[in-house]
PDB file of C-alpha atoms in Angstrom:
ATOM      1  CA  UNK A   1     124.497  65.916 124.133  1.00 97.00           C
ATOM      2  CA  UNK A   2     126.747  64.631 127.264  1.00 98.00           C
ATOM      3  CA  UNK A   3     129.867  64.006 127.264  1.00 98.00           C
ATOM      4  CA  UNK A   4     132.995  63.285 129.581  1.00 98.00           C
ATOM      5  CA  UNK A   5     135.999  64.875 129.388  1.00 98.00           C
ATOM      6  CA  UNK A   6     139.293  64.036 130.911  1.00 98.00           C
ATOM      7  CA  UNK A   7     142.866  65.952 131.625  1.00 98.00           C
ATOM      8  CA  UNK A   8     146.201  64.652 132.288  1.00 98.00           C
ATOM      9  CA  UNK A   9     148.523  66.389 130.204  1.00 98.00           C
ATOM     10  CA  UNK A  10     150.362  68.205 132.295  1.00 97.00           C
ATOM     11  CA  UNK A  11     150.935  68.169 136.184  1.00 97.00           C
ATOM     12  CA  UNK A  12     147.517  68.861 136.840  1.00 98.00           C
ATOM     13  CA  UNK A  13     144.763  65.574 136.759  1.00 98.00           C
ATOM     14  CA  UNK A  14     141.033  66.230 135.468  1.00 98.00           C
ATOM     15  CA  UNK A  15     137.945  64.770 134.313  1.00 98.00           C
ATOM     16  CA  UNK A  16     134.649  67.639 133.637  1.00 98.00           C
ATOM     17  CA  UNK A  17     130.939  66.401 132.697  1.00 98.00           C
ATOM     18  CA  UNK A  18     128.827  68.354 130.035  1.00 98.00           C
ATOM     19  CA  UNK A  19     125.583  68.269 130.090  1.00 98.00           C
ATOM     20  CA  UNK A  20     123.488  70.404 127.426  1.00 95.00           C
ATOM     21  CA  UNK A  21     125.847  73.502 128.166  1.00 95.00           C
ATOM     22  CA  UNK A  22     126.530  73.164 131.990  1.00 97.00           C
ATOM     23  CA  UNK A  23     130.156  71.357 133.375  1.00 98.00           C
ATOM     24  CA  UNK A  24     130.750  69.793 136.652  1.00 98.00           C
ATOM     25  CA  UNK A  25     134.218  69.052 137.283  1.00 98.00           C
ATOM     26  CA  UNK A  26     137.377  67.535 139.534  1.00 98.00           C
ATOM     27  CA  UNK A  27     140.620  69.693 138.845  1.00 98.00           C
ATOM     28  CA  UNK A  28     144.114  68.677 141.461  1.00 98.00           C
ATOM     29  CA  UNK A  29     147.833  69.022 140.498  1.00 97.00           C
ATOM     30  CA  UNK A  30     149.448  66.205 142.101  1.00 96.00           C
ATOM     31  CA  UNK A  31     151.378  65.811 139.202  1.00 94.00           C
ATOM     32  CA  UNK A  32     152.750  61.192 139.131  1.00 92.00           C
ATOM     33  CA  UNK A  33     149.377  61.060 140.510  1.00 96.00           C
ATOM     34  CA  UNK A  34     146.897  61.074 137.611  1.00 98.00           C
ATOM     35  CA  UNK A  35     146.685  56.869 137.348  1.00 96.00           C
ATOM     36  CA  UNK A  36     145.119  57.253 140.949  1.00 97.00           C
ATOM     37  CA  UNK A  37     142.640  60.028 140.669  1.00 98.00           C
ATOM     38  CA  UNK A  38     141.390  60.292 137.186  1.00 98.00           C
ATOM     39  CA  UNK A  39     138.691  56.723 137.327  1.00 98.00           C
ATOM     40  CA  UNK A  40     137.589  58.310 140.722  1.00 98.00           C
ATOM     41  CA  UNK A  41     137.233  61.046 139.279  1.00 98.00           C
ATOM     42  CA  UNK A  42     134.428  60.286 136.846  1.00 98.00           C
ATOM     43  CA  UNK A  43     132.770  58.134 138.778  1.00 98.00           C
ATOM     44  CA  UNK A  44     131.956  61.395 141.533  1.00 98.00           C
ATOM     45  CA  UNK A  45     131.736  63.728 138.380  1.00 98.00           C
ATOM     46  CA  UNK A  46     128.651  60.417 137.625  1.00 98.00           C
ATOM     47  CA  UNK A  47     127.769  60.342 140.563  1.00 98.00           C
ATOM     48  CA  UNK A  48     126.870  64.169 141.523  1.00 98.00           C
ATOM     49  CA  UNK A  49     125.301  64.099 138.374  1.00 97.00           C
ATOM     50  CA  UNK A  50     122.826  61.634 139.252  1.00 97.00           C
ATOM     51  CA  UNK A  51     123.488  60.102 135.229  1.00 96.00           C
ATOM     52  CA  UNK A  52     125.088  56.646 134.515  1.00 96.00           C
ATOM     53  CA  UNK A  53     127.339  55.763 132.154  1.00 95.00           C
ATOM     54  CA  UNK A  54     125.704  54.310 129.426  1.00 95.00           C
ATOM     55  CA  UNK A  55     123.634  57.834 129.223  1.00 97.00           C
ATOM     56  CA  UNK A  56     126.944  59.390 127.712  1.00 98.00           C
ATOM     57  CA  UNK A  57     127.230  60.119 124.215  1.00 98.00           C
ATOM     58  CA  UNK A  58     130.544  60.574 123.595  1.00 98.00           C
ATOM     59  CA  UNK A  59     133.797  60.778 125.162  1.00 98.00           C
ATOM     60  CA  UNK A  60     136.421  63.587 124.803  1.00 98.00           C
ATOM     61  CA  UNK A  61     140.088  63.906 126.084  1.00 98.00           C
ATOM     62  CA  UNK A  62     143.846  65.986 125.760  1.00 98.00           C
ATOM     63  CA  UNK A  63     144.901  64.460 123.041  1.00 98.00           C
ATOM     64  CA  UNK A  64     148.495  66.400 124.029  1.00 97.00           C
ATOM     65  CA  UNK A  65     150.882  67.442 123.319  1.00 98.00           C
ATOM     66  CA  UNK A  66     152.570  66.998 126.477  1.00 97.00           C
ATOM     67  CA  UNK A  67     153.698  64.415 128.190  1.00 96.00           C
ATOM     68  CA  UNK A  68     153.821  61.836 127.138  1.00 96.00           C
ATOM     69  CA  UNK A  69     152.833  59.604 130.521  1.00 96.00           C
ATOM     70  CA  UNK A  70     150.329  61.748 131.364  1.00 97.00           C
ATOM     71  CA  UNK A  71     149.082  61.501 126.738  1.00 98.00           C
ATOM     72  CA  UNK A  72     148.443  58.407 127.318  1.00 97.00           C
ATOM     73  CA  UNK A  73     146.994  57.953 130.032  1.00 98.00           C
ATOM     74  CA  UNK A  74     143.899  60.229 128.685  1.00 98.00           C
ATOM     75  CA  UNK A  75     144.120  58.232 126.181  1.00 98.00           C
ATOM     76  CA  UNK A  76     144.303  54.692 127.162  1.00 97.00           C
ATOM     77  CA  UNK A  77     140.907  55.914 129.554  1.00 98.00           C
ATOM     78  CA  UNK A  78     139.046  57.538 126.431  1.00 98.00           C
ATOM     79  CA  UNK A  79     139.565  54.333 124.898  1.00 98.00           C
ATOM     80  CA  UNK A  80     138.930  52.374 127.397  1.00 97.00           C
ATOM     81  CA  UNK A  81     135.521  53.955 128.296  1.00 97.00           C
ATOM     82  CA  UNK A  82     134.633  54.168 124.416  1.00 98.00           C
ATOM     83  CA  UNK A  83     135.326  50.694 123.554  1.00 97.00           C
ATOM     84  CA  UNK A  84     133.156  48.461 126.351  1.00 97.00           C
ATOM     85  CA  UNK A  85     130.151  51.313 125.815  1.00 97.00           C
ATOM     86  CA  UNK A  86     130.594  52.378 122.018  1.00 97.00           C
ATOM     87  CA  UNK A  87     131.541  55.251 121.906  1.00 98.00           C
ATOM     88  CA  UNK A  88     132.802  57.773 119.710  1.00 98.00           C
ATOM     89  CA  UNK A  89     135.651  59.529 121.471  1.00 98.00           C
ATOM     90  CA  UNK A  90     136.576  63.423 120.318  1.00 98.00           C
ATOM     91  CA  UNK A  91     140.330  64.083 120.921  1.00 98.00           C
ATOM     92  CA  UNK A  92     140.624  67.658 121.810  1.00 98.00           C
ATOM     93  CA  UNK A  93     144.356  69.852 121.953  1.00 98.00           C
ATOM     94  CA  UNK A  94     145.913  70.489 124.596  1.00 98.00           C
ATOM     95  CA  UNK A  95     147.078  73.527 123.669  1.00 98.00           C
ATOM     96  CA  UNK A  96     143.670  74.694 122.036  1.00 98.00           C
ATOM     97  CA  UNK A  97     142.078  74.014 125.427  1.00 98.00           C
ATOM     98  CA  UNK A  98     144.206  75.954 127.613  1.00 98.00           C
ATOM     99  CA  UNK A  99     143.734  78.832 124.518  1.00 98.00           C
ATOM    100  CA  UNK A 100     139.847  78.598 125.460  1.00 98.00           C
ATOM    101  CA  UNK A 101     140.304  78.968 129.032  1.00 97.00           C
ATOM    102  CA  UNK A 102     142.339  81.822 128.691  1.00 97.00           C
ATOM    103  CA  UNK A 103     140.669  84.238 125.762  1.00 97.00           C
ATOM    104  CA  UNK A 104     136.879  83.284 127.292  1.00 95.00           C
ATOM    105  CA  UNK A 105     138.162  84.384 131.148  1.00 94.00           C
ATOM    106  CA  UNK A 106     140.417  87.070 129.570  1.00 94.00           C
ATOM    107  CA  UNK A 107     138.062  88.477 126.533  1.00 94.00           C
ATOM    108  CA  UNK A 108     141.114  88.271 124.227  1.00 96.00           C
ATOM    109  CA  UNK A 109     141.184  87.863 120.761  1.00 97.00           C
ATOM    110  CA  UNK A 110     143.962  85.425 120.803  1.00 98.00           C
ATOM    111  CA  UNK A 111     145.847  83.215 123.527  1.00 98.00           C
ATOM    112  CA  UNK A 112     149.797  82.051 122.224  1.00 98.00           C
ATOM    113  CA  UNK A 113     149.323  78.134 124.845  1.00 98.00           C
ATOM    114  CA  UNK A 114     152.380  77.579 125.749  1.00 98.00           C
ATOM    115  CA  UNK A 115     153.536  74.398 127.701  1.00 98.00           C
ATOM    116  CA  UNK A 116     157.491  73.162 129.196  1.00 97.00           C
ATOM    117  CA  UNK A 117     158.410  70.231 127.618  1.00 97.00           C
ATOM    118  CA  UNK A 118     161.502  70.067 128.780  1.00 94.00           C
ATOM    119  CA  UNK A 119     164.932  69.870 127.544  1.00 94.00           C
ATOM    120  CA  UNK A 120     164.648  73.304 126.371  1.00 97.00           C
ATOM    121  CA  UNK A 121     161.692  73.033 124.511  1.00 98.00           C
ATOM    122  CA  UNK A 122     157.970  74.490 124.634  1.00 98.00           C
ATOM    123  CA  UNK A 123     154.758  73.608 122.348  1.00 98.00           C
ATOM    124  CA  UNK A 124     153.682  76.265 121.331  1.00 98.00           C
ATOM    125  CA  UNK A 125     150.415  77.605 118.682  1.00 98.00           C
ATOM    126  CA  UNK A 126     148.686  80.816 118.305  1.00 98.00           C
ATOM    127  CA  UNK A 127     144.835  80.577 118.935  1.00 98.00           C
ATOM    128  CA  UNK A 128     141.943  83.092 117.156  1.00 98.00           C
ATOM    129  CA  UNK A 129     138.809  83.330 119.477  1.00 97.00           C
ATOM    130  CA  UNK A 130     136.828  82.909 116.506  1.00 97.00           C
ATOM    131  CA  UNK A 131     132.931  84.568 115.696  1.00 95.00           C
ATOM    132  CA  UNK A 132     131.469  81.795 117.737  1.00 95.00           C
ATOM    133  CA  UNK A 133     133.847  81.634 120.672  1.00 95.00           C
ATOM    134  CA  UNK A 134     136.246  78.429 119.942  1.00 97.00           C
ATOM    135  CA  UNK A 135     139.646  78.661 119.345  1.00 98.00           C
ATOM    136  CA  UNK A 136     140.497  78.539 115.941  1.00 98.00           C
ATOM    137  CA  UNK A 137     143.859  77.736 114.987  1.00 98.00           C
ATOM    138  CA  UNK A 138     146.201  80.383 113.259  1.00 98.00           C
ATOM    139  CA  UNK A 139     149.201  78.277 112.450  1.00 97.00           C
ATOM    140  CA  UNK A 140     151.178  75.426 113.124  1.00 97.00           C
ATOM    141  CA  UNK A 141     151.120  73.825 116.929  1.00 98.00           C
ATOM    142  CA  UNK A 142     154.566  72.988 117.515  1.00 97.00           C
ATOM    143  CA  UNK A 143     157.710  71.562 119.663  1.00 98.00           C
ATOM    144  CA  UNK A 144     160.433  74.160 119.798  1.00 98.00           C
ATOM    145  CA  UNK A 145     163.079  76.484 121.587  1.00 98.00           C
ATOM    146  CA  UNK A 146     161.029  79.158 123.089  1.00 98.00           C
ATOM    147  CA  UNK A 147     163.144  81.570 121.178  1.00 98.00           C
ATOM    148  CA  UNK A 148     162.181  80.117 117.887  1.00 98.00           C
ATOM    149  CA  UNK A 149     158.669  80.987 119.127  1.00 98.00           C
ATOM    150  CA  UNK A 150     156.639  82.857 115.623  1.00 98.00           C
ATOM    151  CA  UNK A 151     153.890  85.409 116.570  1.00 98.00           C
ATOM    152  CA  UNK A 152     153.287  86.072 113.470  1.00 97.00           C
ATOM    153  CA  UNK A 153     150.211  84.634 112.217  1.00 97.00           C
ATOM    154  CA  UNK A 154     147.926  86.934 115.340  1.00 98.00           C
ATOM    155  CA  UNK A 155     147.115  90.681 113.507  1.00 95.00           C
ATOM    156  CA  UNK A 156     146.120  91.242 117.661  1.00 96.00           C
ATOM    157  CA  UNK A 157     146.620  91.553 120.871  1.00 97.00           C
ATOM    158  CA  UNK A 158     146.550  88.281 123.130  1.00 98.00           C
ATOM    159  CA  UNK A 159     146.970  86.467 126.376  1.00 98.00           C
ATOM    160  CA  UNK A 160     150.570  84.516 127.394  1.00 98.00           C
ATOM    161  CA  UNK A 161     149.312  80.868 128.944  1.00 98.00           C
ATOM    162  CA  UNK A 162     150.602  77.998 130.262  1.00 98.00           C
ATOM    163  CA  UNK A 163     153.824  76.516 132.419  1.00 97.00           C
ATOM    164  CA  UNK A 164     155.899  77.530 128.909  1.00 98.00           C
ATOM    165  CA  UNK A 165     155.037  80.711 130.443  1.00 98.00           C
ATOM    166  CA  UNK A 166     156.412  80.291 133.867  1.00 96.00           C
ATOM    167  CA  UNK A 167     160.154  79.013 131.976  1.00 97.00           C
ATOM    168  CA  UNK A 168     160.124  81.174 129.316  1.00 98.00           C
ATOM    169  CA  UNK A 169     158.273  84.524 129.822  1.00 97.00           C
ATOM    170  CA  UNK A 170     161.406  87.372 129.687  1.00 97.00           C
ATOM    171  CA  UNK A 171     161.945  85.531 126.206  1.00 98.00           C
ATOM    172  CA  UNK A 172     159.081  85.147 124.584  1.00 98.00           C
ATOM    173  CA  UNK A 173     157.688  88.496 126.084  1.00 98.00           C
ATOM    174  CA  UNK A 174     160.258  90.369 123.789  1.00 98.00           C
ATOM    175  CA  UNK A 175     159.689  87.635 120.696  1.00 98.00           C
ATOM    176  CA  UNK A 176     155.155  88.293 121.243  1.00 98.00           C
ATOM    177  CA  UNK A 177     156.199  92.476 121.383  1.00 97.00           C
ATOM    178  CA  UNK A 178     153.098  94.831 121.469  1.00 97.00           C
ATOM    179  CA  UNK A 179     151.020  91.649 120.203  1.00 98.00           C
ATOM    180  CA  UNK A 180     150.878  90.572 124.055  1.00 98.00           C
ATOM    181  CA  UNK A 181     148.554  91.914 126.122  1.00 97.00           C
ATOM    182  CA  UNK A 182     149.238  90.193 129.437  1.00 97.00           C
ATOM    183  CA  UNK A 183     150.303  86.746 130.967  1.00 97.00           C
ATOM    184  CA  UNK A 184     148.108  84.641 132.623  1.00 94.00           C
ATOM    185  CA  UNK A 185     151.587  81.709 133.103  1.00 92.00           C
ATOM    186  CA  UNK A 186     150.342  79.140 136.098  1.00 87.00           C
ATOM    187  CA  UNK A 187     147.794  77.549 133.904  1.00 95.00           C
ATOM    188  CA  UNK A 188     147.312  73.870 133.178  1.00 97.00           C
ATOM    189  CA  UNK A 189     145.157  72.552 130.537  1.00 98.00           C
ATOM    190  CA  UNK A 190     141.658  71.543 132.643  1.00 98.00           C
ATOM    191  CA  UNK A 191     139.050  69.243 131.387  1.00 98.00           C
ATOM    192  CA  UNK A 192     136.461  71.800 131.702  1.00 98.00           C
ATOM    193  CA  UNK A 193     137.384  72.941 128.582  1.00 98.00           C
ATOM    194  CA  UNK A 194     138.355  69.412 126.934  1.00 98.00           C
ATOM    195  CA  UNK A 195     134.487  69.192 127.112  1.00 98.00           C
ATOM    196  CA  UNK A 196     133.280  72.383 125.844  1.00 98.00           C
ATOM    197  CA  UNK A 197     135.371  71.719 122.887  1.00 98.00           C
ATOM    198  CA  UNK A 198     134.586  67.896 122.833  1.00 98.00           C
ATOM    199  CA  UNK A 199     130.703  69.139 123.077  1.00 98.00           C
ATOM    200  CA  UNK A 200     131.885  71.180 119.810  1.00 98.00           C
ATOM    201  CA  UNK A 201     133.529  68.336 117.900  1.00 98.00           C
ATOM    202  CA  UNK A 202     131.112  66.626 118.542  1.00 98.00           C
ATOM    203  CA  UNK A 203     128.503  68.433 116.855  1.00 97.00           C
ATOM    204  CA  UNK A 204     129.742  68.584 114.416  1.00 97.00           C
ATOM    205  CA  UNK A 205     130.489  65.495 112.951  1.00 97.00           C
ATOM    206  CA  UNK A 206     133.655  65.917 114.184  1.00 97.00           C
ATOM    207  CA  UNK A 207     134.336  62.656 116.762  1.00 98.00           C
ATOM    208  CA  UNK A 208     135.968  59.104 115.559  1.00 98.00           C
ATOM    209  CA  UNK A 209     136.053  55.787 116.449  1.00 98.00           C
ATOM    210  CA  UNK A 210     137.568  54.740 119.581  1.00 97.00           C
ATOM    211  CA  UNK A 211     140.628  52.983 117.698  1.00 97.00           C
ATOM    212  CA  UNK A 212     141.377  56.382 115.960  1.00 97.00           C
ATOM    213  CA  UNK A 213     141.808  58.564 119.299  1.00 97.00           C
ATOM    214  CA  UNK A 214     145.346  58.614 119.088  1.00 96.00           C
ATOM    215  CA  UNK A 215     148.058  61.318 121.205  1.00 96.00           C
ATOM    216  CA  UNK A 216     149.368  63.478 119.308  1.00 96.00           C
ATOM    217  CA  UNK A 217     152.987  64.197 120.733  1.00 96.00           C
ATOM    218  CA  UNK A 218     154.715  66.277 118.240  1.00 95.00           C
ATOM    219  CA  UNK A 219     158.105  65.218 119.341  1.00 82.00           C
ATOM    220  CA  UNK A 220     158.463  61.442 117.835  1.00 68.00           C
ATOM    221  CA  UNK A 221     161.493  60.547 120.006  1.00 49.00           C
ATOM    222  CA  UNK A 222     161.576  61.843 123.773  1.00 46.00           C
ATOM    223  CA  UNK A 223     165.250  60.663 123.800  1.00 42.00           C
ATOM    224  CA  UNK A 224     166.832  63.023 121.757  1.00 45.00           C
ATOM    225  CA  UNK A 225     168.088  65.991 121.927  1.00 46.00           C
ATOM    226  CA  UNK A 226     167.466  69.302 121.146  1.00 46.00           C
ATOM    227  CA  UNK A 227     169.196  71.016 118.639  1.00 48.00           C
ATOM    228  CA  UNK A 228     171.425  74.809 119.703  1.00 46.00           C
TER     229      UNK A 228
END
């Protein structure tokens, strides 16, 4: 199986190529440069692997939540490739991608991915590592003030990961209590995790047609003011 993956939902821009379990990746933290970087990244991956675009089986993308502009870029590029080549698309949660990388690297059973959503809010979720080593959502992905983050779906200790922890670590740590084993606040979602999770989604029949590959914002109105 060959999957091309795109992740542009945060300050980091990345692309990855999954081929039968092996993953190549291009990654750069470059705010507001995603439009310029993402296509050359994809082209260089295919060239390095010696794979023609026509051999790709599916496209995966970080479907959000995250920056509205960044999520739209990933969805637009994924849809463009999928429409051109009549390929299925695997939408992957950016919070799940964060959780997957952190749990795999640190060996934790739970992850608490948290992305700074601006306007004094965060995108937050609780994920558990399932029997096959993939992130399983516990409860819901939500946008909320950091003081309302709910760690109760976790019945064990886990890792806090993502930019939300860098901004609100004291608040989140206090809420997590003993459920928090460690924090890795410098992480952004990466295309390598999107590729791995996208390959699994495609393998189990969860891919969708290009026209259904839509962003997930969680926050419906970017102009609204958060509640006190």
